[in-house]
mmCIF file of C-alpha atoms in Angstrom:
data_model
loop_
_atom_site.group_PDB
_atom_site.id
_atom_site.type_symbol
_atom_site.label_atom_id
_atom_site.label_comp_id
_atom_site.label_asym_id
_atom_site.label_seq_id
_atom_site.Cartn_x
_atom_site.Cartn_y
_atom_site.Cartn_z
ATOM 1 C CA MET K 1034 2.195 -13.037 -23.166
ATOM 2 C CA ILE K 1035 3.252 -11.757 -19.706
ATOM 3 C CA THR K 1036 1.961 -8.353 -19.223
ATOM 4 C CA ILE K 1037 3.806 -6.680 -16.598
ATOM 5 C CA TRP K 1038 2.154 -3.619 -14.980
ATOM 6 C CA GLY K 1039 4.687 -1.204 -13.489
ATOM 7 C CA GLY K 1040 6.900 1.744 -13.666
ATOM 8 C CA GLN K 1041 10.612 2.277 -13.816
ATOM 9 C CA THR K 1042 11.375 2.758 -9.938
ATOM 10 C CA SER K 1043 9.125 0.469 -8.312
ATOM 11 C CA ARG K 1044 9.282 -3.578 -8.102
ATOM 12 C CA SER K 1045 8.507 -4.119 -11.302
ATOM 13 C CA ILE K 1046 12.451 -4.158 -11.920
ATOM 14 C CA ARG K 1047 12.508 -7.719 -10.038
ATOM 15 C CA VAL K 1048 10.315 -8.887 -12.265
ATOM 16 C CA ALA K 1049 10.982 -7.843 -15.436
ATOM 17 C CA TRP K 1050 15.189 -8.772 -14.930
ATOM 18 C CA LEU K 1051 13.507 -12.284 -13.989
ATOM 19 C CA LEU K 1052 11.804 -12.931 -17.080
ATOM 20 C CA GLU K 1053 14.643 -10.871 -19.143
ATOM 21 C CA GLU K 1054 17.470 -13.692 -17.027
ATOM 22 C CA MET K 1055 14.432 -16.868 -17.935
ATOM 23 C CA GLY K 1056 14.454 -15.572 -21.966
ATOM 24 C CA LEU K 1057 10.731 -15.456 -21.688
ATOM 25 C CA PRO K 1058 8.650 -12.603 -23.923
ATOM 26 C CA TYR K 1059 6.522 -10.141 -22.253
ATOM 27 C CA GLY K 1060 5.065 -6.563 -22.501
ATOM 28 C CA VAL K 1061 4.781 -3.564 -20.542
ATOM 29 C CA ARG K 1062 1.748 -1.777 -19.499
ATOM 30 C CA GLN K 1063 3.262 1.891 -17.959
ATOM 31 C CA VAL K 1064 1.384 3.317 -14.554
ATOM 32 C CA ASP K 1065 1.587 6.585 -13.777
ATOM 33 C CA MET K 1066 1.284 5.726 -9.648
ATOM 34 C CA LEU K 1067 1.508 10.391 -9.975
ATOM 35 C CA ALA K 1068 -1.255 10.923 -12.067
ATOM 36 C CA ALA K 1069 -3.964 12.766 -10.778
ATOM 37 C CA ASP K 1070 -6.938 10.413 -12.094
ATOM 38 C CA LYS K 1071 -5.813 6.707 -11.862
ATOM 39 C CA ASP K 1072 -6.426 4.433 -14.752
ATOM 40 C CA PRO K 1073 -9.196 2.314 -14.564
ATOM 41 C CA ALA K 1074 -8.069 -0.301 -16.660
ATOM 42 C CA TRP K 1075 -4.933 -0.115 -13.471
ATOM 43 C CA LEU K 1076 -7.890 -0.367 -10.697
ATOM 44 C CA ALA K 1077 -9.568 -3.501 -12.145
ATOM 45 C CA ILE K 1078 -6.256 -5.614 -12.117
ATOM 46 C CA ASN K 1079 -4.720 -4.062 -8.586
ATOM 47 C CA PRO K 1080 -7.436 -1.559 -7.031
ATOM 48 C CA GLY K 1081 -5.014 -1.809 -3.772
ATOM 49 C CA ASP K 1082 -3.240 0.719 -6.395
ATOM 50 C CA PHE K 1083 0.191 -0.391 -5.621
ATOM 51 C CA LEU K 1084 3.110 -1.910 -8.071
ATOM 52 C CA PRO K 1085 3.942 -4.125 -9.637
ATOM 53 C CA ALA K 1086 0.497 -6.059 -11.134
ATOM 54 C CA ILE K 1087 1.493 -9.159 -13.062
ATOM 55 C CA GLN K 1088 -1.336 -10.768 -16.550
ATOM 56 C CA ASP K 1089 0.127 -14.170 -17.782
ATOM 57 C CA GLY K 1090 -3.183 -15.353 -19.601
ATOM 58 C CA ASP K 1091 -5.976 -15.814 -16.824
ATOM 59 C CA VAL K 1092 -3.676 -15.208 -13.899
ATOM 60 C CA THR K 1093 -3.164 -11.660 -12.146
ATOM 61 C CA MET K 1094 -1.137 -11.614 -9.561
ATOM 62 C CA VAL K 1095 0.510 -8.264 -7.475
ATOM 63 C CA GLU K 1096 3.682 -8.596 -4.604
ATOM 64 C CA SER K 1097 7.236 -8.925 -6.648
ATOM 65 C CA VAL K 1098 8.323 -11.898 -4.760
ATOM 66 C CA ALA K 1099 4.860 -13.502 -5.158
ATOM 67 C CA ILE K 1100 5.292 -13.148 -9.033
ATOM 68 C CA MET K 1101 8.684 -14.227 -9.269
ATOM 69 C CA GLU K 1102 8.138 -17.654 -7.471
ATOM 70 C CA TYR K 1103 4.758 -18.212 -10.283
ATOM 71 C CA LEU K 1104 7.293 -17.327 -12.691
ATOM 72 C CA MET K 1105 10.078 -19.659 -12.019
ATOM 73 C CA GLY K 1106 7.366 -22.400 -11.184
ATOM 74 C CA ARG K 1107 5.252 -22.249 -14.076
ATOM 75 C CA TYR K 1108 8.262 -21.713 -16.655
ATOM 76 C CA GLY K 1109 10.727 -23.689 -14.999
ATOM 77 C CA PRO K 1110 13.282 -24.878 -14.282
ATOM 78 C CA THR K 1111 15.496 -22.145 -13.983
ATOM 79 C CA PRO K 1112 18.686 -21.825 -12.480
ATOM 80 C CA LEU K 1113 17.638 -18.806 -10.594
ATOM 81 C CA GLN K 1114 15.141 -21.386 -8.330
ATOM 82 C CA PRO K 1115 17.668 -23.879 -6.030
ATOM 83 C CA LEU K 1116 15.652 -26.936 -6.415
ATOM 84 C CA PRO K 1117 14.422 -28.098 -2.736
ATOM 85 C CA ASP K 1118 16.927 -30.792 -1.954
ATOM 86 C CA ASP K 1119 19.890 -28.474 -3.370
ATOM 87 C CA VAL K 1120 21.961 -27.664 -0.368
ATOM 88 C CA ALA K 1121 21.899 -23.519 -1.374
ATOM 89 C CA PHE K 1122 17.773 -24.012 -1.037
ATOM 90 C CA PRO K 1123 17.418 -22.781 2.236
ATOM 91 C CA THR K 1124 19.844 -20.235 2.194
ATOM 92 C CA TYR K 1125 17.888 -18.873 -1.324
ATOM 93 C CA GLN K 1126 14.787 -19.140 0.039
ATOM 94 C CA GLN K 1127 16.194 -17.090 3.316
ATOM 95 C CA PHE K 1128 17.256 -13.825 1.321
ATOM 96 C CA LEU K 1129 14.928 -14.286 -1.565
ATOM 97 C CA HIS K 1130 11.988 -12.744 0.912
ATOM 98 C CA MET K 1131 14.608 -11.566 3.454
ATOM 99 C CA GLY K 1132 14.957 -8.876 0.261
ATOM 100 C CA GLU K 1133 12.041 -7.499 0.307
ATOM 101 C CA ALA K 1134 9.935 -8.376 3.875
ATOM 102 C CA GLY K 1135 13.369 -8.111 5.848
ATOM 103 C CA LEU K 1136 14.689 -5.081 3.946
ATOM 104 C CA ALA K 1137 12.488 -3.793 1.222
ATOM 105 C CA THR K 1138 9.087 -2.680 3.091
ATOM 106 C CA LEU K 1139 11.252 -1.411 5.923
ATOM 107 C CA ILE K 1140 12.996 0.926 3.733
ATOM 108 C CA MET K 1141 10.205 2.537 2.696
ATOM 109 C CA VAL K 1142 9.398 4.094 5.973
ATOM 110 C CA PRO K 1143 12.491 6.447 6.031
ATOM 111 C CA LEU K 1144 12.175 6.756 2.487
ATOM 112 C CA VAL K 1145 8.815 8.517 2.358
ATOM 113 C CA SER K 1146 8.867 9.843 5.784
ATOM 114 C CA GLY K 1147 12.827 11.636 4.224
ATOM 115 C CA PHE K 1148 10.330 12.847 0.927
ATOM 116 C CA ILE K 1149 6.886 13.276 1.626
ATOM 117 C CA ALA K 1150 6.495 14.256 4.693
ATOM 118 C CA PRO K 1151 6.213 17.518 6.631
ATOM 119 C CA GLU K 1152 9.631 18.736 7.973
ATOM 120 C CA VAL K 1153 8.840 18.744 11.165
ATOM 121 C CA GLU K 1154 7.595 14.859 11.243
ATOM 122 C CA ARG K 1155 10.186 13.825 9.087
ATOM 123 C CA ASP K 1156 12.679 12.441 11.583
ATOM 124 C CA ASN K 1157 10.326 10.304 13.440
ATOM 125 C CA TRP K 1158 10.917 7.826 16.016
ATOM 126 C CA GLY K 1159 9.175 4.720 13.067
ATOM 127 C CA ALA K 1160 11.197 5.927 10.914
ATOM 128 C CA ARG K 1161 14.567 5.508 13.037
ATOM 129 C CA TRP K 1162 13.198 2.099 14.147
ATOM 130 C CA ALA K 1163 12.631 1.183 10.852
ATOM 131 C CA ARG K 1164 16.367 2.366 9.757
ATOM 132 C CA GLU K 1165 17.770 0.320 12.861
ATOM 133 C CA CYS K 1166 16.119 -2.827 11.522
ATOM 134 C CA VAL K 1167 17.313 -2.568 8.389
ATOM 135 C CA GLU K 1168 20.787 -2.380 9.462
ATOM 136 C CA ARG K 1169 20.640 -4.934 11.474
ATOM 137 C CA ARG K 1170 19.630 -7.089 8.282
ATOM 138 C CA LEU K 1171 22.249 -5.910 6.266
ATOM 139 C CA LEU K 1172 24.571 -7.451 8.711
ATOM 140 C CA LEU K 1173 23.253 -11.151 7.195
ATOM 141 C CA VAL K 1174 24.159 -9.674 4.240
ATOM 142 C CA ARG K 1175 27.600 -8.606 4.623
ATOM 143 C CA ARG K 1176 28.168 -12.157 6.616
ATOM 144 C CA GLN K 1177 27.181 -13.708 3.144
ATOM 145 C CA LEU K 1178 29.168 -11.939 0.867
ATOM 146 C CA ALA K 1179 31.392 -12.640 3.181
ATOM 147 C CA ALA K 1180 31.156 -16.490 2.559
ATOM 148 C CA ALA K 1181 30.224 -15.977 -1.211
ATOM 149 C CA PRO K 1182 29.805 -14.345 -4.091
ATOM 150 C CA TYR K 1183 26.013 -14.165 -4.156
ATOM 151 C CA MET K 1184 22.630 -14.562 -1.651
ATOM 152 C CA ALA K 1185 23.044 -18.471 -2.402
ATOM 153 C CA GLY K 1186 26.474 -19.070 -2.507
ATOM 154 C CA ASP K 1187 28.627 -19.659 -6.094
ATOM 155 C CA ARG K 1188 26.067 -18.594 -8.676
ATOM 156 C CA PHE K 1189 23.243 -15.637 -9.515
ATOM 157 C CA THR K 1190 19.967 -16.613 -8.637
ATOM 158 C CA ALA K 1191 16.394 -14.918 -8.355
ATOM 159 C CA ALA K 1192 17.708 -14.346 -4.368
ATOM 160 C CA ASP K 1193 19.870 -11.763 -5.819
ATOM 161 C CA ILE K 1194 17.193 -10.179 -8.037
ATOM 162 C CA SER K 1195 15.553 -9.787 -5.113
ATOM 163 C CA VAL K 1196 18.486 -8.267 -3.187
ATOM 164 C CA THR K 1197 19.513 -6.102 -5.344
ATOM 165 C CA TYR K 1198 16.458 -4.479 -5.727
ATOM 166 C CA ALA K 1199 16.256 -3.415 -1.893
ATOM 167 C CA LEU K 1200 20.057 -2.658 -1.529
ATOM 168 C CA ASN K 1201 20.009 -0.191 -4.395
ATOM 169 C CA LEU K 1202 16.431 1.418 -2.706
ATOM 170 C CA GLY K 1203 18.046 1.971 0.101
ATOM 171 C CA ALA K 1204 21.427 3.945 -1.620
ATOM 172 C CA ASN K 1205 19.620 5.897 -3.641
ATOM 173 C CA HIS K 1206 16.656 6.743 -2.381
ATOM 174 C CA ALA K 1207 16.651 6.249 1.261
ATOM 175 C CA GLY K 1208 20.619 7.279 2.048
ATOM 176 C CA PHE K 1209 21.658 3.956 3.761
ATOM 177 C CA VAL K 1210 25.254 3.709 2.970
ATOM 178 C CA LEU K 1211 27.030 0.454 1.864
ATOM 179 C CA SER K 1212 29.806 -1.825 2.647
ATOM 180 C CA ASP K 1213 32.434 -2.170 -0.119
ATOM 181 C CA ALA K 1214 30.929 -6.106 -0.015
ATOM 182 C CA GLU K 1215 27.922 -4.552 -1.153
ATOM 183 C CA GLN K 1216 28.959 -1.912 -4.180
ATOM 184 C CA ALA K 1217 31.148 -5.004 -5.471
ATOM 185 C CA TYR K 1218 27.965 -7.052 -5.060
ATOM 186 C CA LEU K 1219 25.306 -4.733 -6.875
ATOM 187 C CA ALA K 1220 28.263 -3.970 -9.570
ATOM 188 C CA ARG K 1221 28.662 -7.581 -10.563
ATOM 189 C CA ASN K 1222 24.851 -8.225 -10.895
ATOM 190 C CA THR K 1223 23.533 -5.072 -12.682
ATOM 191 C CA ALA K 1224 26.950 -5.102 -14.819
ATOM 192 C CA ARG K 1225 24.512 -8.542 -16.586
ATOM 193 C CA ALA K 1226 23.263 -8.464 -19.724
ATOM 194 C CA PRO K 1227 19.764 -10.026 -19.430
ATOM 195 C CA THR K 1228 19.062 -12.371 -21.566
ATOM 196 C CA SER K 1229 16.241 -11.828 -24.149
ATOM 197 C CA ALA K 1230 13.694 -14.415 -25.327
ATOM 198 C CA HIS K 1231 14.517 -13.722 -28.814
ATOM 199 C CA SER K 1232 18.329 -13.918 -29.498
ATOM 200 C CA THR K 1233 21.396 -15.762 -28.102
ATOM 201 C CA ASP K 1234 23.653 -13.066 -27.905
ATOM 202 C CA ARG K 1235 22.349 -11.595 -24.286
ATOM 203 C CA THR K 1236 24.707 -8.531 -25.164
ATOM 204 C CA THR K 1237 23.631 -7.457 -28.517
ATOM 205 C CA ALA K 1238 19.785 -8.323 -27.204
ATOM 206 C CA TRP K 1239 19.773 -6.627 -24.851
ATOM 207 C CA GLN K 1240 20.630 -3.509 -26.577
ATOM 208 C CA ASN K 1241 18.060 -3.674 -28.627
ATOM 209 C CA ARG K 1242 15.128 -3.561 -26.134
ATOM 210 C CA PRO K 1243 12.493 -1.284 -26.699
ATOM 211 C CA ALA K 1244 13.693 1.741 -24.421
ATOM 212 C CA GLN K 1245 10.512 1.402 -22.701
ATOM 213 C CA VAL K 1246 11.250 -1.878 -21.320
ATOM 214 C CA ILE K 1247 15.145 -1.252 -20.548
ATOM 215 C CA GLY K 1248 13.722 1.592 -18.591
ATOM 216 C CA TYR K 1249 12.512 -1.514 -16.074
ATOM 217 C CA LEU K 1250 16.174 -2.928 -15.602
ATOM 218 C CA GLU K 1251 18.050 0.619 -14.714
ATOM 219 C CA PHE K 1252 18.645 1.511 -11.428
ATOM 220 C CA ARG K 1253 18.077 5.053 -10.874
ATOM 221 C CA THR K 1254 20.863 7.483 -9.367
ATOM 222 C CA ALA K 1255 20.282 9.104 -6.761
ATOM 223 C CA ALA K 1256 20.116 12.179 -8.398
ATOM 224 C CA GLY K 1257 17.170 11.242 -10.502
ATOM 225 C CA SER K 1258 15.541 9.813 -7.726
ATOM 226 C CA ALA K 1259 15.839 12.508 -5.445
ATOM 227 C CA GLU K 1260 14.035 14.644 -7.733
ATOM 228 C CA GLN K 1261 11.248 11.796 -8.574
ATOM 229 C CA MET K 1262 10.637 12.232 -4.664
ATOM 230 C CA ALA K 1263 10.450 15.576 -4.597
ATOM 231 C CA LYS K 1264 7.469 15.385 -6.865
ATOM 232 C CA LEU K 1265 5.738 12.793 -4.898
ATOM 233 C CA GLY K 1266 6.126 15.579 -1.801
ATOM 234 C CA LYS K 1267 4.281 17.938 -3.971
ATOM 235 C CA ARG K 1268 1.368 15.565 -5.083
ATOM 236 C CA SER K 1269 -0.381 12.994 -3.020
ATOM 237 C CA GLY K 1270 0.723 10.026 -4.953
ATOM 238 C CA ARG K 1271 2.209 6.826 -4.186
ATOM 239 C CA VAL K 1272 5.793 5.047 -3.578
ATOM 240 C CA GLU K 1273 6.281 1.409 -4.583
#
């Protein structure tokens, strides 16, 4: 069975969400990124000490979008991943990767600057530059939403999992203000009741998932995020 190593506010959300949508069984191994003493078992999986990671038989992987592509390639085909000859494939591929490379990674700079950096260093040039980069990339998201309900067109795909995580990260943790269209987009996506591998009833299966799994798929409130980040600022932990 697939094992996700991760934490509730991490990019592990993307992987768990994808597995739920695909109806694949998996287990969760919690990783406390704030722990003073790191779990040796975790560091053996990823000595870089960042989330998420998965184990799937002999396969061990990090990087959430790469993991998603691996899972869809190995256990697909799935409607979450348009085929290369699908007219939606180029747009899908663009936003699948923009969700991380163009949005979430850049969002981390003002996020950690705002919560972890010393007070006098929080409003720094690098954080301002990263915020401007994110705002420019959000123009592409807004243009797409003006033309279609999802990142790849008329249907929900893994690109929406990728971008939804990034938009929630920016809005809940880094002070980005989302447009009405972006907020409606998030509402559509986060309202989805994930599929369980053990039931054909999506809503019932979702409600019956173990609490530790549900935690991965619940997006944190701004207040909860602030509390967690305040703890991070007091300790030499990592935000992932």
